[in-house]
Amino acid sequence: ALGLVLLPLVPQRPLPWLAGLQPSVLAGLVLLILLLQAAGHMALRWAGPGLGLPLSGWLGGFVSSTATVAAMGSRLRSEPALAGPCTAAAVLSTSATWLQALLMLWAVAPALAAHLAPALLAAAAIALGLGGLLAWRSRQPAATAAGQPGGGPLQVRQALLVAALLTGVTLLVSQAERWFGAGGTLVSVALAGLADAHAGVTAVAALQAEGRLGVAAAGSAVLLAIGTNGLARVTVAASTGGARLAGWVALGLGLAMAAAALLVAPMG
């Protein structure tokens, strides 16, 4: 109903009081979170919680790691017995962020992508390894005995809350940009990364491809965009799934970021 009936009726034009956001984009975000919830429910039925949820989390990360973390957090809160697979899925979704950033860099700035490929691949591998370890640990009878979701496969209330949270972050970013102005590439990228990591990555890639930003500086800016977006994902994890989920997401992001920073520093 949301995708076929309501979404086409939502205004497409940007609204000034929403910092230039389009209401259709916000409605699309709610739809995306609900689709991820449905995908997790189907994967749970087909492959069982030990494998289905982590797999759907990793694939969902290519669409939106933040939305995937939110979907898994809401499922974890409604079904505590699935805490292990949901946590693994959330951590695995963060590995997809690094791979998607590399693909976007190859499309916009191939030279920058070649420079950052070892760092981004190492970060993705670490997040993938931690998520895989959590998925392996969660394969136990207590998890596979879980029944029907307590609130059904679709958690509309949680989807609306996450959309509102991300909208609030975007409004804060917009106001901060008014305060700081257009100066300072790193500040602008960091603020953009709070709302969307890939928006910051794409902006850096475009600047580097035009020769307005050096490769070393661009590499630092890419890591900054992903790092600041990680703060938003940890916040979403805490608000939807609790402190334990947020801790594992933060650990995966922190280890991956450390590995990437160590590999980027010698290159710079």
PDB file of C-alpha atoms in Angstrom:
ATOM      1  CA  ALA A   1       0.000   0.000   0.000  1.00  0.00           C
ATOM      2  CA  LEU A   2       2.808   2.416   0.858  1.00  0.00           C
ATOM      3  CA  GLY A   3       4.790   1.658  -2.299  1.00  0.00           C
ATOM      4  CA  LEU A   4       1.980   1.441  -4.824  1.00  0.00           C
ATOM      5  CA  VAL A   5      -0.612   3.867  -3.452  1.00  0.00           C
ATOM      6  CA  LEU A   6       0.823   6.367  -0.976  1.00  0.00           C
ATOM      7  CA  LEU A   7       4.366   6.882  -2.326  1.00  0.00           C
ATOM      8  CA  PRO A   8       3.288   8.226  -5.764  1.00  0.00           C
ATOM      9  CA  LEU A   9       1.010  10.752  -4.030  1.00  0.00           C
ATOM     10  CA  VAL A  10       3.703  12.175  -1.729  1.00  0.00           C
ATOM     11  CA  PRO A  11       5.083  15.566  -2.922  1.00  0.00           C
ATOM     12  CA  GLN A  12       8.227  15.255  -5.033  1.00  0.00           C
ATOM     13  CA  ARG A  13       9.500  18.814  -4.639  1.00  0.00           C
ATOM     14  CA  PRO A  14      11.996  19.847  -1.914  1.00  0.00           C
ATOM     15  CA  LEU A  15      10.519  21.646   1.088  1.00  0.00           C
ATOM     16  CA  PRO A  16      12.435  24.543   2.708  1.00  0.00           C
ATOM     17  CA  TRP A  17      11.261  23.668   6.230  1.00  0.00           C
ATOM     18  CA  LEU A  18      12.730  20.158   5.689  1.00  0.00           C
ATOM     19  CA  ALA A  19      16.133  21.609   4.743  1.00  0.00           C
ATOM     20  CA  GLY A  20      15.406  20.973   1.078  1.00  0.00           C
ATOM     21  CA  LEU A  21      14.465  17.317   1.561  1.00  0.00           C
ATOM     22  CA  GLN A  22      11.807  15.766  -0.620  1.00  0.00           C
ATOM     23  CA  PRO A  23       8.914  14.130   1.271  1.00  0.00           C
ATOM     24  CA  SER A  24       9.001  11.358  -1.330  1.00  0.00           C
ATOM     25  CA  VAL A  25      12.575  10.531  -0.250  1.00  0.00           C
ATOM     26  CA  LEU A  26      11.467  10.198   3.382  1.00  0.00           C
ATOM     27  CA  ALA A  27       8.534   7.986   2.380  1.00  0.00           C
ATOM     28  CA  GLY A  28      10.931   5.923   0.289  1.00  0.00           C
ATOM     29  CA  LEU A  29      13.154   5.471   3.333  1.00  0.00           C
ATOM     30  CA  VAL A  30      10.236   4.117   5.359  1.00  0.00           C
ATOM     31  CA  LEU A  31       9.417   1.759   2.488  1.00  0.00           C
ATOM     32  CA  LEU A  32      13.050   0.635   2.315  1.00  0.00           C
ATOM     33  CA  ILE A  33      13.140  -0.204   6.025  1.00  0.00           C
ATOM     34  CA  LEU A  34       9.904  -2.164   5.713  1.00  0.00           C
ATOM     35  CA  LEU A  35      11.287  -4.057   2.691  1.00  0.00           C
ATOM     36  CA  LEU A  36      14.387  -4.945   4.678  1.00  0.00           C
ATOM     37  CA  GLN A  37      12.194  -6.173   7.524  1.00  0.00           C
ATOM     38  CA  ALA A  38      10.246  -8.311   5.043  1.00  0.00           C
ATOM     39  CA  ALA A  39      13.464  -9.635   3.492  1.00  0.00           C
ATOM     40  CA  GLY A  40      14.760 -10.611   6.910  1.00  0.00           C
ATOM     41  CA  HIS A  41      11.461 -12.354   7.695  1.00  0.00           C
ATOM     42  CA  MET A  42      11.574 -14.359   4.431  1.00  0.00           C
ATOM     43  CA  ALA A  43      15.259 -15.240   4.883  1.00  0.00           C
ATOM     44  CA  LEU A  44      14.457 -16.358   8.428  1.00  0.00           C
ATOM     45  CA  ARG A  45      11.752 -18.692   7.110  1.00  0.00           C
ATOM     46  CA  TRP A  46      13.784 -20.078   4.214  1.00  0.00           C
ATOM     47  CA  ALA A  47      17.259 -20.478   5.714  1.00  0.00           C
ATOM     48  CA  GLY A  48      16.598 -20.340   9.443  1.00  0.00           C
ATOM     49  CA  PRO A  49      17.770 -17.589  11.800  1.00  0.00           C
ATOM     50  CA  GLY A  50      21.374 -18.793  11.994  1.00  0.00           C
ATOM     51  CA  LEU A  51      22.023 -18.156   8.271  1.00  0.00           C
ATOM     52  CA  GLY A  52      19.048 -16.257   6.859  1.00  0.00           C
ATOM     53  CA  LEU A  53      19.271 -13.115   8.981  1.00  0.00           C
ATOM     54  CA  PRO A  54      23.051 -12.600   8.610  1.00  0.00           C
ATOM     55  CA  LEU A  55      22.801 -13.110   4.851  1.00  0.00           C
ATOM     56  CA  SER A  56      19.928 -10.660   4.501  1.00  0.00           C
ATOM     57  CA  GLY A  57      21.827  -8.181   6.678  1.00  0.00           C
ATOM     58  CA  TRP A  58      24.926  -8.320   4.478  1.00  0.00           C
ATOM     59  CA  LEU A  59      22.882  -7.903   1.290  1.00  0.00           C
ATOM     60  CA  GLY A  60      20.810  -5.138   2.887  1.00  0.00           C
ATOM     61  CA  GLY A  61      23.998  -3.231   3.652  1.00  0.00           C
ATOM     62  CA  PHE A  62      24.477  -2.607  -0.071  1.00  0.00           C
ATOM     63  CA  VAL A  63      21.172  -0.755  -0.043  1.00  0.00           C
ATOM     64  CA  SER A  64      21.557   1.046   3.278  1.00  0.00           C
ATOM     65  CA  SER A  65      23.610  -0.130   6.240  1.00  0.00           C
ATOM     66  CA  THR A  66      21.831   2.355   8.503  1.00  0.00           C
ATOM     67  CA  ALA A  67      18.405   1.052   7.497  1.00  0.00           C
ATOM     68  CA  THR A  68      19.608  -2.541   7.891  1.00  0.00           C
ATOM     69  CA  VAL A  69      20.929  -1.852  11.383  1.00  0.00           C
ATOM     70  CA  ALA A  70      17.584  -0.267  12.238  1.00  0.00           C
ATOM     71  CA  ALA A  71      15.607  -3.217  10.871  1.00  0.00           C
ATOM     72  CA  MET A  72      17.741  -5.733  12.758  1.00  0.00           C
ATOM     73  CA  GLY A  73      17.579  -3.664  15.920  1.00  0.00           C
ATOM     74  CA  SER A  74      13.795  -3.596  15.866  1.00  0.00           C
ATOM     75  CA  ARG A  75      13.656  -7.361  15.259  1.00  0.00           C
ATOM     76  CA  LEU A  76      16.114  -7.953  18.110  1.00  0.00           C
ATOM     77  CA  ARG A  77      13.974  -5.901  20.479  1.00  0.00           C
ATOM     78  CA  SER A  78      10.798  -7.760  19.520  1.00  0.00           C
ATOM     79  CA  GLU A  79      12.489 -11.199  19.485  1.00  0.00           C
ATOM     80  CA  PRO A  80      15.289 -11.371  22.069  1.00  0.00           C
ATOM     81  CA  ALA A  81      15.920 -15.029  21.146  1.00  0.00           C
ATOM     82  CA  LEU A  82      17.272 -13.818  17.795  1.00  0.00           C
ATOM     83  CA  ALA A  83      19.793 -11.439  19.357  1.00  0.00           C
ATOM     84  CA  GLY A  84      22.777 -13.357  17.941  1.00  0.00           C
ATOM     85  CA  PRO A  85      21.712 -13.533  14.285  1.00  0.00           C
ATOM     86  CA  CYS A  86      20.390  -9.953  14.343  1.00  0.00           C
ATOM     87  CA  THR A  87      23.661  -8.657  15.782  1.00  0.00           C
ATOM     88  CA  ALA A  88      25.633 -10.586  13.176  1.00  0.00           C
ATOM     89  CA  ALA A  89      23.434  -9.163  10.423  1.00  0.00           C
ATOM     90  CA  ALA A  90      23.936  -5.600  11.652  1.00  0.00           C
ATOM     91  CA  VAL A  91      27.728  -5.998  11.784  1.00  0.00           C
ATOM     92  CA  LEU A  92      27.813  -7.679   8.366  1.00  0.00           C
ATOM     93  CA  SER A  93      25.893  -4.763   6.871  1.00  0.00           C
ATOM     94  CA  THR A  94      28.770  -2.445   7.794  1.00  0.00           C
ATOM     95  CA  SER A  95      31.160  -4.462   5.614  1.00  0.00           C
ATOM     96  CA  ALA A  96      28.984  -3.710   2.602  1.00  0.00           C
ATOM     97  CA  THR A  97      29.497   0.028   3.170  1.00  0.00           C
ATOM     98  CA  TRP A  98      33.232  -0.267   2.464  1.00  0.00           C
ATOM     99  CA  LEU A  99      32.676  -2.337  -0.676  1.00  0.00           C
ATOM    100  CA  GLN A 100      29.980   0.001  -1.983  1.00  0.00           C
ATOM    101  CA  ALA A 101      32.220   3.015  -1.358  1.00  0.00           C
ATOM    102  CA  LEU A 102      34.969   1.350  -3.412  1.00  0.00           C
ATOM    103  CA  LEU A 103      32.548   0.688  -6.286  1.00  0.00           C
ATOM    104  CA  MET A 104      31.373   4.308  -6.250  1.00  0.00           C
ATOM    105  CA  LEU A 105      34.965   5.541  -6.275  1.00  0.00           C
ATOM    106  CA  TRP A 106      35.804   3.345  -9.265  1.00  0.00           C
ATOM    107  CA  ALA A 107      32.886   4.908 -11.137  1.00  0.00           C
ATOM    108  CA  VAL A 108      33.761   8.548 -10.350  1.00  0.00           C
ATOM    109  CA  ALA A 109      37.497   8.683  -9.608  1.00  0.00           C
ATOM    110  CA  PRO A 110      39.381   5.510 -10.670  1.00  0.00           C
ATOM    111  CA  ALA A 111      42.763   6.865  -9.537  1.00  0.00           C
ATOM    112  CA  LEU A 112      41.444   7.499  -6.034  1.00  0.00           C
ATOM    113  CA  ALA A 113      39.780   4.069  -6.013  1.00  0.00           C
ATOM    114  CA  ALA A 114      43.094   2.378  -6.870  1.00  0.00           C
ATOM    115  CA  HIS A 115      44.797   4.336  -4.098  1.00  0.00           C
ATOM    116  CA  LEU A 116      42.204   3.361  -1.466  1.00  0.00           C
ATOM    117  CA  ALA A 117      41.400  -0.181  -2.646  1.00  0.00           C
ATOM    118  CA  PRO A 118      43.732  -2.001  -0.180  1.00  0.00           C
ATOM    119  CA  ALA A 119      42.431   0.022   2.766  1.00  0.00           C
ATOM    120  CA  LEU A 120      38.756  -0.332   1.862  1.00  0.00           C
ATOM    121  CA  LEU A 121      39.064  -4.062   1.125  1.00  0.00           C
ATOM    122  CA  ALA A 122      40.892  -4.648   4.417  1.00  0.00           C
ATOM    123  CA  ALA A 123      38.191  -2.791   6.341  1.00  0.00           C
ATOM    124  CA  ALA A 124      35.451  -4.767   4.590  1.00  0.00           C
ATOM    125  CA  ALA A 125      37.250  -8.041   5.359  1.00  0.00           C
ATOM    126  CA  ILE A 126      37.551  -7.224   9.070  1.00  0.00           C
ATOM    127  CA  ALA A 127      33.871  -6.299   9.377  1.00  0.00           C
ATOM    128  CA  LEU A 128      32.945  -9.405   7.387  1.00  0.00           C
ATOM    129  CA  GLY A 129      35.107 -11.581   9.628  1.00  0.00           C
ATOM    130  CA  LEU A 130      33.615 -10.204  12.852  1.00  0.00           C
ATOM    131  CA  GLY A 131      30.078 -10.546  11.496  1.00  0.00           C
ATOM    132  CA  GLY A 132      30.813 -14.078  10.311  1.00  0.00           C
ATOM    133  CA  LEU A 133      32.147 -15.003  13.757  1.00  0.00           C
ATOM    134  CA  LEU A 134      28.991 -13.663  15.388  1.00  0.00           C
ATOM    135  CA  ALA A 135      26.854 -15.573  12.879  1.00  0.00           C
ATOM    136  CA  TRP A 136      28.744 -18.797  13.645  1.00  0.00           C
ATOM    137  CA  ARG A 137      28.368 -18.285  17.383  1.00  0.00           C
ATOM    138  CA  SER A 138      24.624 -17.651  17.014  1.00  0.00           C
ATOM    139  CA  ARG A 139      24.002 -21.091  15.475  1.00  0.00           C
ATOM    140  CA  GLN A 140      22.545 -22.692  18.566  1.00  0.00           C
ATOM    141  CA  PRO A 141      19.253 -24.456  19.441  1.00  0.00           C
ATOM    142  CA  ALA A 142      17.980 -21.478  21.429  1.00  0.00           C
ATOM    143  CA  ALA A 143      18.073 -19.313  18.330  1.00  0.00           C
ATOM    144  CA  THR A 144      16.579 -21.836  15.925  1.00  0.00           C
ATOM    145  CA  ALA A 145      13.664 -22.420  18.275  1.00  0.00           C
ATOM    146  CA  ALA A 146      12.335 -18.903  17.820  1.00  0.00           C
ATOM    147  CA  GLY A 147       8.759 -18.688  16.611  1.00  0.00           C
ATOM    148  CA  GLN A 148       6.666 -16.030  14.954  1.00  0.00           C
ATOM    149  CA  PRO A 149       7.726 -12.408  15.447  1.00  0.00           C
ATOM    150  CA  GLY A 150       5.967 -10.874  18.390  1.00  0.00           C
ATOM    151  CA  GLY A 151       4.755  -7.866  16.396  1.00  0.00           C
ATOM    152  CA  GLY A 152       4.569  -9.442  12.930  1.00  0.00           C
ATOM    153  CA  PRO A 153       7.125  -9.310  10.100  1.00  0.00           C
ATOM    154  CA  LEU A 154       6.651  -5.555   9.526  1.00  0.00           C
ATOM    155  CA  GLN A 155       7.379  -3.079  12.334  1.00  0.00           C
ATOM    156  CA  VAL A 156       5.843   0.114  10.920  1.00  0.00           C
ATOM    157  CA  ARG A 157       6.313   2.100  14.112  1.00  0.00           C
ATOM    158  CA  GLN A 158      10.032   1.370  14.230  1.00  0.00           C
ATOM    159  CA  ALA A 159      10.378   2.308  10.543  1.00  0.00           C
ATOM    160  CA  LEU A 160       8.713   5.665  11.168  1.00  0.00           C
ATOM    161  CA  LEU A 161      10.899   6.336  14.217  1.00  0.00           C
ATOM    162  CA  VAL A 162      14.108   5.634  12.275  1.00  0.00           C
ATOM    163  CA  ALA A 163      12.985   7.843   9.375  1.00  0.00           C
ATOM    164  CA  ALA A 164      12.285  10.636  11.860  1.00  0.00           C
ATOM    165  CA  LEU A 165      15.707  10.149  13.473  1.00  0.00           C
ATOM    166  CA  LEU A 166      17.543  10.365  10.143  1.00  0.00           C
ATOM    167  CA  THR A 167      15.473  13.397   9.148  1.00  0.00           C
ATOM    168  CA  GLY A 168      16.474  15.126  12.371  1.00  0.00           C
ATOM    169  CA  VAL A 169      20.150  14.380  11.646  1.00  0.00           C
ATOM    170  CA  THR A 170      19.751  15.870   8.174  1.00  0.00           C
ATOM    171  CA  LEU A 171      18.163  19.018   9.587  1.00  0.00           C
ATOM    172  CA  LEU A 172      21.041  19.398  12.043  1.00  0.00           C
ATOM    173  CA  VAL A 173      23.543  18.954   9.210  1.00  0.00           C
ATOM    174  CA  SER A 174      21.778  21.608   7.163  1.00  0.00           C
ATOM    175  CA  GLN A 175      21.798  24.077  10.045  1.00  0.00           C
ATOM    176  CA  ALA A 176      25.455  23.349  10.798  1.00  0.00           C
ATOM    177  CA  GLU A 177      26.364  24.012   7.177  1.00  0.00           C
ATOM    178  CA  ARG A 178      24.700  27.428   7.469  1.00  0.00           C
ATOM    179  CA  TRP A 179      26.820  28.154  10.534  1.00  0.00           C
ATOM    180  CA  PHE A 180      30.133  26.927   9.080  1.00  0.00           C
ATOM    181  CA  GLY A 181      29.595  28.103   5.504  1.00  0.00           C
ATOM    182  CA  ALA A 182      31.052  26.444   2.420  1.00  0.00           C
ATOM    183  CA  GLY A 183      34.665  26.645   3.584  1.00  0.00           C
ATOM    184  CA  GLY A 184      36.544  23.610   4.810  1.00  0.00           C
ATOM    185  CA  THR A 185      36.186  20.456   2.749  1.00  0.00           C
ATOM    186  CA  LEU A 186      36.737  18.127   5.680  1.00  0.00           C
ATOM    187  CA  VAL A 187      34.117  19.872   7.809  1.00  0.00           C
ATOM    188  CA  SER A 188      31.560  19.695   5.001  1.00  0.00           C
ATOM    189  CA  VAL A 189      32.316  16.032   4.303  1.00  0.00           C
ATOM    190  CA  ALA A 190      32.086  15.143   7.995  1.00  0.00           C
ATOM    191  CA  LEU A 191      28.698  16.849   8.292  1.00  0.00           C
ATOM    192  CA  ALA A 192      27.430  15.166   5.128  1.00  0.00           C
ATOM    193  CA  GLY A 193      28.664  11.807   6.417  1.00  0.00           C
ATOM    194  CA  LEU A 194      26.424  12.071   9.458  1.00  0.00           C
ATOM    195  CA  ALA A 195      23.423  11.764   7.166  1.00  0.00           C
ATOM    196  CA  ASP A 196      24.817   9.583   4.371  1.00  0.00           C
ATOM    197  CA  ALA A 197      28.323   8.145   3.975  1.00  0.00           C
ATOM    198  CA  HIS A 198      28.031   7.640   0.246  1.00  0.00           C
ATOM    199  CA  ALA A 199      27.004  11.250  -0.355  1.00  0.00           C
ATOM    200  CA  GLY A 200      30.254  12.382   1.232  1.00  0.00           C
ATOM    201  CA  VAL A 201      32.280   9.751  -0.645  1.00  0.00           C
ATOM    202  CA  THR A 202      30.799  10.795  -3.971  1.00  0.00           C
ATOM    203  CA  ALA A 203      31.464  14.478  -3.289  1.00  0.00           C
ATOM    204  CA  VAL A 204      35.109  13.761  -2.449  1.00  0.00           C
ATOM    205  CA  ALA A 205      35.519  11.598  -5.543  1.00  0.00           C
ATOM    206  CA  ALA A 206      34.121  14.348  -7.759  1.00  0.00           C
ATOM    207  CA  LEU A 207      36.506  16.929  -6.272  1.00  0.00           C
ATOM    208  CA  GLN A 208      39.491  14.624  -6.715  1.00  0.00           C
ATOM    209  CA  ALA A 209      38.531  13.758 -10.295  1.00  0.00           C
ATOM    210  CA  GLU A 210      38.379  17.474 -11.115  1.00  0.00           C
ATOM    211  CA  GLY A 211      41.856  17.983  -9.646  1.00  0.00           C
ATOM    212  CA  ARG A 212      40.579  20.216  -6.846  1.00  0.00           C
ATOM    213  CA  LEU A 213      41.664  17.777  -4.125  1.00  0.00           C
ATOM    214  CA  GLY A 214      44.847  15.727  -3.813  1.00  0.00           C
ATOM    215  CA  VAL A 215      44.756  11.944  -3.543  1.00  0.00           C
ATOM    216  CA  ALA A 216      46.080  11.902   0.034  1.00  0.00           C
ATOM    217  CA  ALA A 217      43.618  14.525   1.237  1.00  0.00           C
ATOM    218  CA  ALA A 218      40.794  12.789  -0.615  1.00  0.00           C
ATOM    219  CA  GLY A 219      41.638   9.489   1.062  1.00  0.00           C
ATOM    220  CA  SER A 220      41.429  11.091   4.493  1.00  0.00           C
ATOM    221  CA  ALA A 221      38.124  12.739   3.550  1.00  0.00           C
ATOM    222  CA  VAL A 222      36.627   9.406   2.429  1.00  0.00           C
ATOM    223  CA  LEU A 223      37.526   7.787   5.754  1.00  0.00           C
ATOM    224  CA  LEU A 224      36.115  10.790   7.590  1.00  0.00           C
ATOM    225  CA  ALA A 225      32.794  10.518   5.747  1.00  0.00           C
ATOM    226  CA  ILE A 226      32.475   6.803   6.542  1.00  0.00           C
ATOM    227  CA  GLY A 227      33.629   7.329  10.114  1.00  0.00           C
ATOM    228  CA  THR A 228      31.149  10.067  10.922  1.00  0.00           C
ATOM    229  CA  ASN A 229      28.365   8.043   9.341  1.00  0.00           C
ATOM    230  CA  GLY A 230      29.383   5.235  11.659  1.00  0.00           C
ATOM    231  CA  LEU A 231      28.424   7.445  14.580  1.00  0.00           C
ATOM    232  CA  ALA A 232      24.920   7.726  13.130  1.00  0.00           C
ATOM    233  CA  ARG A 233      24.713   3.945  12.714  1.00  0.00           C
ATOM    234  CA  VAL A 234      25.790   3.352  16.300  1.00  0.00           C
ATOM    235  CA  THR A 235      23.126   5.832  17.439  1.00  0.00           C
ATOM    236  CA  VAL A 236      20.472   4.043  15.388  1.00  0.00           C
ATOM    237  CA  ALA A 237      21.615   0.679  16.767  1.00  0.00           C
ATOM    238  CA  ALA A 238      21.327   1.950  20.342  1.00  0.00           C
ATOM    239  CA  SER A 239      17.894   3.491  19.784  1.00  0.00           C
ATOM    240  CA  THR A 240      16.395   0.412  18.090  1.00  0.00           C
ATOM    241  CA  GLY A 241      18.255  -2.588  19.491  1.00  0.00           C
ATOM    242  CA  GLY A 242      19.878  -1.419  22.711  1.00  0.00           C
ATOM    243  CA  ALA A 243      23.376  -0.907  24.066  1.00  0.00           C
ATOM    244  CA  ARG A 244      24.671  -4.421  23.316  1.00  0.00           C
ATOM    245  CA  LEU A 245      23.844  -4.159  19.620  1.00  0.00           C
ATOM    246  CA  ALA A 246      25.361  -0.681  19.495  1.00  0.00           C
ATOM    247  CA  GLY A 247      28.526  -2.009  21.144  1.00  0.00           C
ATOM    248  CA  TRP A 248      29.047  -4.726  18.536  1.00  0.00           C
ATOM    249  CA  VAL A 249      28.329  -2.333  15.667  1.00  0.00           C
ATOM    250  CA  ALA A 250      30.775   0.164  17.154  1.00  0.00           C
ATOM    251  CA  LEU A 251      33.420  -2.556  17.548  1.00  0.00           C
ATOM    252  CA  GLY A 252      33.078  -3.658  13.925  1.00  0.00           C
ATOM    253  CA  LEU A 253      33.233  -0.100  12.654  1.00  0.00           C
ATOM    254  CA  GLY A 254      36.130   0.797  14.935  1.00  0.00           C
ATOM    255  CA  LEU A 255      38.290  -2.185  13.955  1.00  0.00           C
ATOM    256  CA  ALA A 256      37.576  -1.660  10.270  1.00  0.00           C
ATOM    257  CA  MET A 257      38.315   2.059  10.510  1.00  0.00           C
ATOM    258  CA  ALA A 258      41.597   1.417  12.330  1.00  0.00           C
ATOM    259  CA  ALA A 259      42.740  -1.027   9.648  1.00  0.00           C
ATOM    260  CA  ALA A 260      41.809   1.366   6.857  1.00  0.00           C
ATOM    261  CA  ALA A 261      43.548   4.296   8.557  1.00  0.00           C
ATOM    262  CA  LEU A 262      46.728   2.261   9.061  1.00  0.00           C
ATOM    263  CA  LEU A 263      46.846   1.358   5.367  1.00  0.00           C
ATOM    264  CA  VAL A 264      45.971   4.833   4.132  1.00  0.00           C
ATOM    265  CA  ALA A 265      48.616   6.597   6.260  1.00  0.00           C
ATOM    266  CA  PRO A 266      51.665   5.010   4.542  1.00  0.00           C
ATOM    267  CA  MET A 267      50.125   5.689   1.130  1.00  0.00           C
ATOM    268  CA  GLY A 268      49.612   9.352   1.965  1.00  0.00           C
TER     269      GLY A 268
END
